[in-house]
């Protein structure tokens, strides 16, 4: 059919562009160093094709982020424990935040680029709203837990890409250290802010 070839070409071009952008954001020292011209050249497409498919640089970054996030989304909406909906709420809160942190670590430059895309607040983006709604809904399932809306915002602030980047680059925290600190912080929030007591204390 005459319409199928353009559709197939458009799909191939889109995947080529997303893969090229992924490589460039991972390889460059700073997300600001990646331009639309760089992505077009890396993908082997014209700039007009790039702008037609993604409108602008911010649109390209959002599309790439959503594509990479899709596997995690499916695990949260339909998957088994510990991310899936059949998981006990307390365990699931910890797993959700750990999954976000690991995603930010694995896609650090892409996440930084998304948070710095410009005029709109990062809190108004589709992916942030989805994470907030999901986390708030799980917090609402915890018996006696109050203030789930604010708590969801506060917990998500702990996994912002700029903070993760600062802790890994400036404070030289390892992946496992970050995961342990986040789990401890989240546990204290879920316990009402009670201080952490090391096992050695009596």
mmCIF file of C-alpha atoms in Angstrom:
data_model
loop_
_atom_site.group_PDB
_atom_site.id
_atom_site.type_symbol
_atom_site.label_atom_id
_atom_site.label_comp_id
_atom_site.label_asym_id
_atom_site.label_seq_id
_atom_site.Cartn_x
_atom_site.Cartn_y
_atom_site.Cartn_z
ATOM 1 C CA UNK A 1 0.000 0.000 0.000
ATOM 2 C CA UNK A 2 1.402 3.433 -0.857
ATOM 3 C CA UNK A 3 0.940 4.826 2.683
ATOM 4 C CA UNK A 4 2.903 2.070 4.445
ATOM 5 C CA UNK A 5 6.351 3.028 3.173
ATOM 6 C CA UNK A 6 6.278 6.582 4.582
ATOM 7 C CA UNK A 7 4.992 5.220 7.888
ATOM 8 C CA UNK A 8 7.782 2.642 8.016
ATOM 9 C CA UNK A 9 10.361 5.266 7.063
ATOM 10 C CA UNK A 10 9.051 7.635 9.723
ATOM 11 C CA UNK A 11 9.233 4.905 12.368
ATOM 12 C CA UNK A 12 12.795 4.006 11.360
ATOM 13 C CA UNK A 13 13.814 7.657 11.382
ATOM 14 C CA UNK A 14 12.276 8.140 14.817
ATOM 15 C CA UNK A 15 14.157 5.162 16.265
ATOM 16 C CA UNK A 16 17.383 6.314 14.622
ATOM 17 C CA UNK A 17 16.972 9.791 16.086
ATOM 18 C CA UNK A 18 16.172 8.499 19.586
ATOM 19 C CA UNK A 19 19.147 6.123 19.513
ATOM 20 C CA UNK A 20 21.440 8.895 18.273
ATOM 21 C CA UNK A 21 20.250 11.327 20.930
ATOM 22 C CA UNK A 22 20.694 8.641 23.588
ATOM 23 C CA UNK A 23 24.321 8.110 22.545
ATOM 24 C CA UNK A 24 25.096 11.806 22.423
ATOM 25 C CA UNK A 25 23.594 12.600 25.823
ATOM 26 C CA UNK A 26 25.523 9.697 27.330
ATOM 27 C CA UNK A 27 28.835 10.685 25.703
ATOM 28 C CA UNK A 28 28.908 14.465 26.188
ATOM 29 C CA UNK A 29 30.146 16.089 29.384
ATOM 30 C CA UNK A 30 27.055 18.283 29.644
ATOM 31 C CA UNK A 31 23.534 17.969 28.166
ATOM 32 C CA UNK A 32 23.825 21.542 26.872
ATOM 33 C CA UNK A 33 26.521 20.361 24.471
ATOM 34 C CA UNK A 34 23.993 18.302 22.479
ATOM 35 C CA UNK A 35 22.297 20.307 19.717
ATOM 36 C CA UNK A 36 19.600 19.380 17.244
ATOM 37 C CA UNK A 37 22.206 19.613 14.485
ATOM 38 C CA UNK A 38 24.385 17.100 16.352
ATOM 39 C CA UNK A 39 21.479 14.676 16.676
ATOM 40 C CA UNK A 40 20.497 15.007 13.012
ATOM 41 C CA UNK A 41 24.073 14.335 11.904
ATOM 42 C CA UNK A 42 24.466 11.371 14.269
ATOM 43 C CA UNK A 43 21.154 9.864 13.117
ATOM 44 C CA UNK A 44 21.811 10.493 9.430
ATOM 45 C CA UNK A 45 18.632 12.496 8.899
ATOM 46 C CA UNK A 46 17.963 16.060 7.832
ATOM 47 C CA UNK A 47 17.252 18.750 10.387
ATOM 48 C CA UNK A 48 13.847 19.267 8.814
ATOM 49 C CA UNK A 49 12.999 15.613 9.549
ATOM 50 C CA UNK A 50 14.119 16.093 13.135
ATOM 51 C CA UNK A 51 12.028 19.209 13.717
ATOM 52 C CA UNK A 52 9.045 17.711 11.923
ATOM 53 C CA UNK A 53 9.106 14.689 14.204
ATOM 54 C CA UNK A 54 9.861 16.384 17.539
ATOM 55 C CA UNK A 55 9.149 20.134 17.068
ATOM 56 C CA UNK A 56 12.156 21.309 19.084
ATOM 57 C CA UNK A 57 14.985 20.160 21.357
ATOM 58 C CA UNK A 58 12.717 19.995 24.399
ATOM 59 C CA UNK A 59 10.272 17.814 22.481
ATOM 60 C CA UNK A 60 13.067 15.458 21.458
ATOM 61 C CA UNK A 61 14.318 15.166 25.047
ATOM 62 C CA UNK A 62 10.810 14.457 26.353
ATOM 63 C CA UNK A 63 10.206 11.820 23.680
ATOM 64 C CA UNK A 64 13.522 10.109 24.422
ATOM 65 C CA UNK A 65 12.906 10.168 28.167
ATOM 66 C CA UNK A 66 9.415 8.711 27.790
ATOM 67 C CA UNK A 67 10.704 5.982 25.472
ATOM 68 C CA UNK A 68 13.391 4.932 27.945
ATOM 69 C CA UNK A 69 10.961 5.130 30.860
ATOM 70 C CA UNK A 70 8.355 2.895 29.229
ATOM 71 C CA UNK A 71 9.812 -0.367 30.573
ATOM 72 C CA UNK A 72 9.667 0.979 34.125
ATOM 73 C CA UNK A 73 6.121 2.252 33.610
ATOM 74 C CA UNK A 74 4.952 -1.174 32.473
ATOM 75 C CA UNK A 75 6.567 -2.787 35.495
ATOM 76 C CA UNK A 76 4.732 -0.341 37.765
ATOM 77 C CA UNK A 77 1.327 -0.628 36.134
ATOM 78 C CA UNK A 78 1.243 -4.334 35.246
ATOM 79 C CA UNK A 79 4.327 -6.034 36.624
ATOM 80 C CA UNK A 80 4.960 -8.329 39.592
ATOM 81 C CA UNK A 81 6.530 -7.424 42.920
ATOM 82 C CA UNK A 82 8.188 -5.247 43.993
ATOM 83 C CA UNK A 83 6.979 -2.554 41.566
ATOM 84 C CA UNK A 84 3.627 -3.962 40.500
ATOM 85 C CA UNK A 85 0.214 -3.148 41.968
ATOM 86 C CA UNK A 86 -0.064 -6.359 44.019
ATOM 87 C CA UNK A 87 2.896 -5.337 46.208
ATOM 88 C CA UNK A 88 2.249 -4.319 49.826
ATOM 89 C CA UNK A 89 2.178 -0.482 49.990
ATOM 90 C CA UNK A 90 5.209 0.012 52.239
ATOM 91 C CA UNK A 91 7.398 -2.286 50.149
ATOM 92 C CA UNK A 92 6.128 -0.682 46.973
ATOM 93 C CA UNK A 93 6.950 2.886 48.052
ATOM 94 C CA UNK A 94 10.544 1.840 48.701
ATOM 95 C CA UNK A 95 10.714 -0.025 45.381
ATOM 96 C CA UNK A 96 9.244 2.856 43.377
ATOM 97 C CA UNK A 97 11.761 5.361 44.693
ATOM 98 C CA UNK A 98 14.619 2.914 44.199
ATOM 99 C CA UNK A 99 13.499 2.368 40.602
ATOM 100 C CA UNK A 100 13.410 6.130 39.958
ATOM 101 C CA UNK A 101 16.866 6.577 41.478
ATOM 102 C CA UNK A 102 18.329 3.739 39.412
ATOM 103 C CA UNK A 103 16.724 5.144 36.270
ATOM 104 C CA UNK A 104 18.232 8.582 36.986
ATOM 105 C CA UNK A 105 21.639 6.982 37.566
ATOM 106 C CA UNK A 106 21.432 4.943 34.363
ATOM 107 C CA UNK A 107 20.193 7.933 32.318
ATOM 108 C CA UNK A 108 21.860 10.754 34.220
ATOM 109 C CA UNK A 109 22.580 13.148 31.359
ATOM 110 C CA UNK A 110 19.191 12.573 29.765
ATOM 111 C CA UNK A 111 17.457 13.213 33.095
ATOM 112 C CA UNK A 112 19.512 16.378 33.619
ATOM 113 C CA UNK A 113 18.612 17.555 30.130
ATOM 114 C CA UNK A 114 14.921 16.983 30.791
ATOM 115 C CA UNK A 115 14.988 18.955 34.044
ATOM 116 C CA UNK A 116 16.697 21.842 32.246
ATOM 117 C CA UNK A 117 14.565 21.982 29.106
ATOM 118 C CA UNK A 118 13.404 25.500 29.685
ATOM 119 C CA UNK A 119 10.329 27.538 30.308
ATOM 120 C CA UNK A 120 7.869 25.111 31.845
ATOM 121 C CA UNK A 121 8.208 23.919 35.419
ATOM 122 C CA UNK A 122 9.516 20.354 35.701
ATOM 123 C CA UNK A 123 6.611 19.720 38.074
ATOM 124 C CA UNK A 124 4.153 20.259 35.244
ATOM 125 C CA UNK A 125 5.580 17.574 32.997
ATOM 126 C CA UNK A 126 3.603 14.458 32.170
ATOM 127 C CA UNK A 127 6.161 12.071 33.630
ATOM 128 C CA UNK A 128 6.399 13.963 36.936
ATOM 129 C CA UNK A 129 2.629 14.046 37.293
ATOM 130 C CA UNK A 130 2.479 10.319 36.649
ATOM 131 C CA UNK A 131 5.129 9.512 39.264
ATOM 132 C CA UNK A 132 3.528 11.838 41.803
ATOM 133 C CA UNK A 133 0.043 10.413 41.303
ATOM 134 C CA UNK A 134 1.379 6.851 41.510
ATOM 135 C CA UNK A 135 3.404 7.475 44.657
ATOM 136 C CA UNK A 136 0.627 9.440 46.351
ATOM 137 C CA UNK A 137 -1.833 6.650 45.610
ATOM 138 C CA UNK A 138 0.430 4.080 47.248
ATOM 139 C CA UNK A 139 1.046 6.324 50.266
ATOM 140 C CA UNK A 140 -2.730 6.681 50.646
ATOM 141 C CA UNK A 141 -2.902 2.910 51.131
ATOM 142 C CA UNK A 142 -0.682 3.035 54.222
ATOM 143 C CA UNK A 143 -2.788 2.820 57.400
ATOM 144 C CA UNK A 144 -2.762 6.117 59.276
ATOM 145 C CA UNK A 145 -0.380 7.898 56.911
ATOM 146 C CA UNK A 146 -1.165 11.614 56.623
ATOM 147 C CA UNK A 147 -0.173 14.184 54.013
ATOM 148 C CA UNK A 148 0.424 11.870 51.094
ATOM 149 C CA UNK A 149 0.293 14.644 48.488
ATOM 150 C CA UNK A 150 3.122 16.680 50.028
ATOM 151 C CA UNK A 151 5.062 13.564 51.034
ATOM 152 C CA UNK A 152 5.039 12.348 47.425
ATOM 153 C CA UNK A 153 6.509 15.673 46.274
ATOM 154 C CA UNK A 154 9.141 15.604 49.030
ATOM 155 C CA UNK A 155 10.198 12.036 48.270
ATOM 156 C CA UNK A 156 10.446 12.761 44.551
ATOM 157 C CA UNK A 157 12.625 15.783 45.347
ATOM 158 C CA UNK A 158 15.151 13.334 46.837
ATOM 159 C CA UNK A 159 15.630 11.738 43.409
ATOM 160 C CA UNK A 160 15.881 14.859 41.254
ATOM 161 C CA UNK A 161 18.538 14.383 38.595
ATOM 162 C CA UNK A 162 20.511 17.467 39.651
ATOM 163 C CA UNK A 163 20.737 16.177 43.232
ATOM 164 C CA UNK A 164 21.707 12.694 42.063
ATOM 165 C CA UNK A 165 24.364 14.234 39.826
ATOM 166 C CA UNK A 166 25.700 16.368 42.698
ATOM 167 C CA UNK A 167 25.888 13.412 45.070
ATOM 168 C CA UNK A 168 27.648 11.161 42.571
ATOM 169 C CA UNK A 169 30.004 13.733 41.034
ATOM 170 C CA UNK A 170 30.726 16.138 43.877
ATOM 171 C CA UNK A 171 30.296 13.978 46.958
ATOM 172 C CA UNK A 172 31.473 10.802 45.230
ATOM 173 C CA UNK A 173 28.710 8.625 46.615
ATOM 174 C CA UNK A 174 28.432 5.202 45.031
ATOM 175 C CA UNK A 175 25.286 3.742 43.550
ATOM 176 C CA UNK A 176 24.805 1.437 46.518
ATOM 177 C CA UNK A 177 25.397 4.231 49.016
ATOM 178 C CA UNK A 178 22.743 6.338 47.332
ATOM 179 C CA UNK A 179 20.278 3.478 47.298
ATOM 180 C CA UNK A 180 20.884 2.741 50.972
ATOM 181 C CA UNK A 181 20.566 6.402 51.993
ATOM 182 C CA UNK A 182 17.353 6.792 49.999
ATOM 183 C CA UNK A 183 15.842 3.648 51.525
ATOM 184 C CA UNK A 184 16.748 4.844 55.032
ATOM 185 C CA UNK A 185 15.323 8.330 54.386
ATOM 186 C CA UNK A 186 12.114 6.910 52.922
ATOM 187 C CA UNK A 187 11.702 4.512 55.835
ATOM 188 C CA UNK A 188 11.964 7.404 58.299
ATOM 189 C CA UNK A 189 9.317 9.344 56.364
ATOM 190 C CA UNK A 190 7.012 6.330 56.423
ATOM 191 C CA UNK A 191 7.650 5.916 60.150
ATOM 192 C CA UNK A 192 6.650 9.506 60.839
ATOM 193 C CA UNK A 193 10.137 10.943 60.981
ATOM 194 C CA UNK A 194 11.349 8.802 63.846
ATOM 195 C CA UNK A 195 15.150 8.883 64.151
ATOM 196 C CA UNK A 196 17.121 5.997 62.748
ATOM 197 C CA UNK A 197 18.577 3.818 65.469
ATOM 198 C CA UNK A 198 21.598 1.728 64.504
ATOM 199 C CA UNK A 199 21.324 -1.934 65.396
ATOM 200 C CA UNK A 200 24.234 -1.571 67.838
ATOM 201 C CA UNK A 201 22.232 0.794 70.074
ATOM 202 C CA UNK A 202 20.234 -0.659 72.956
#
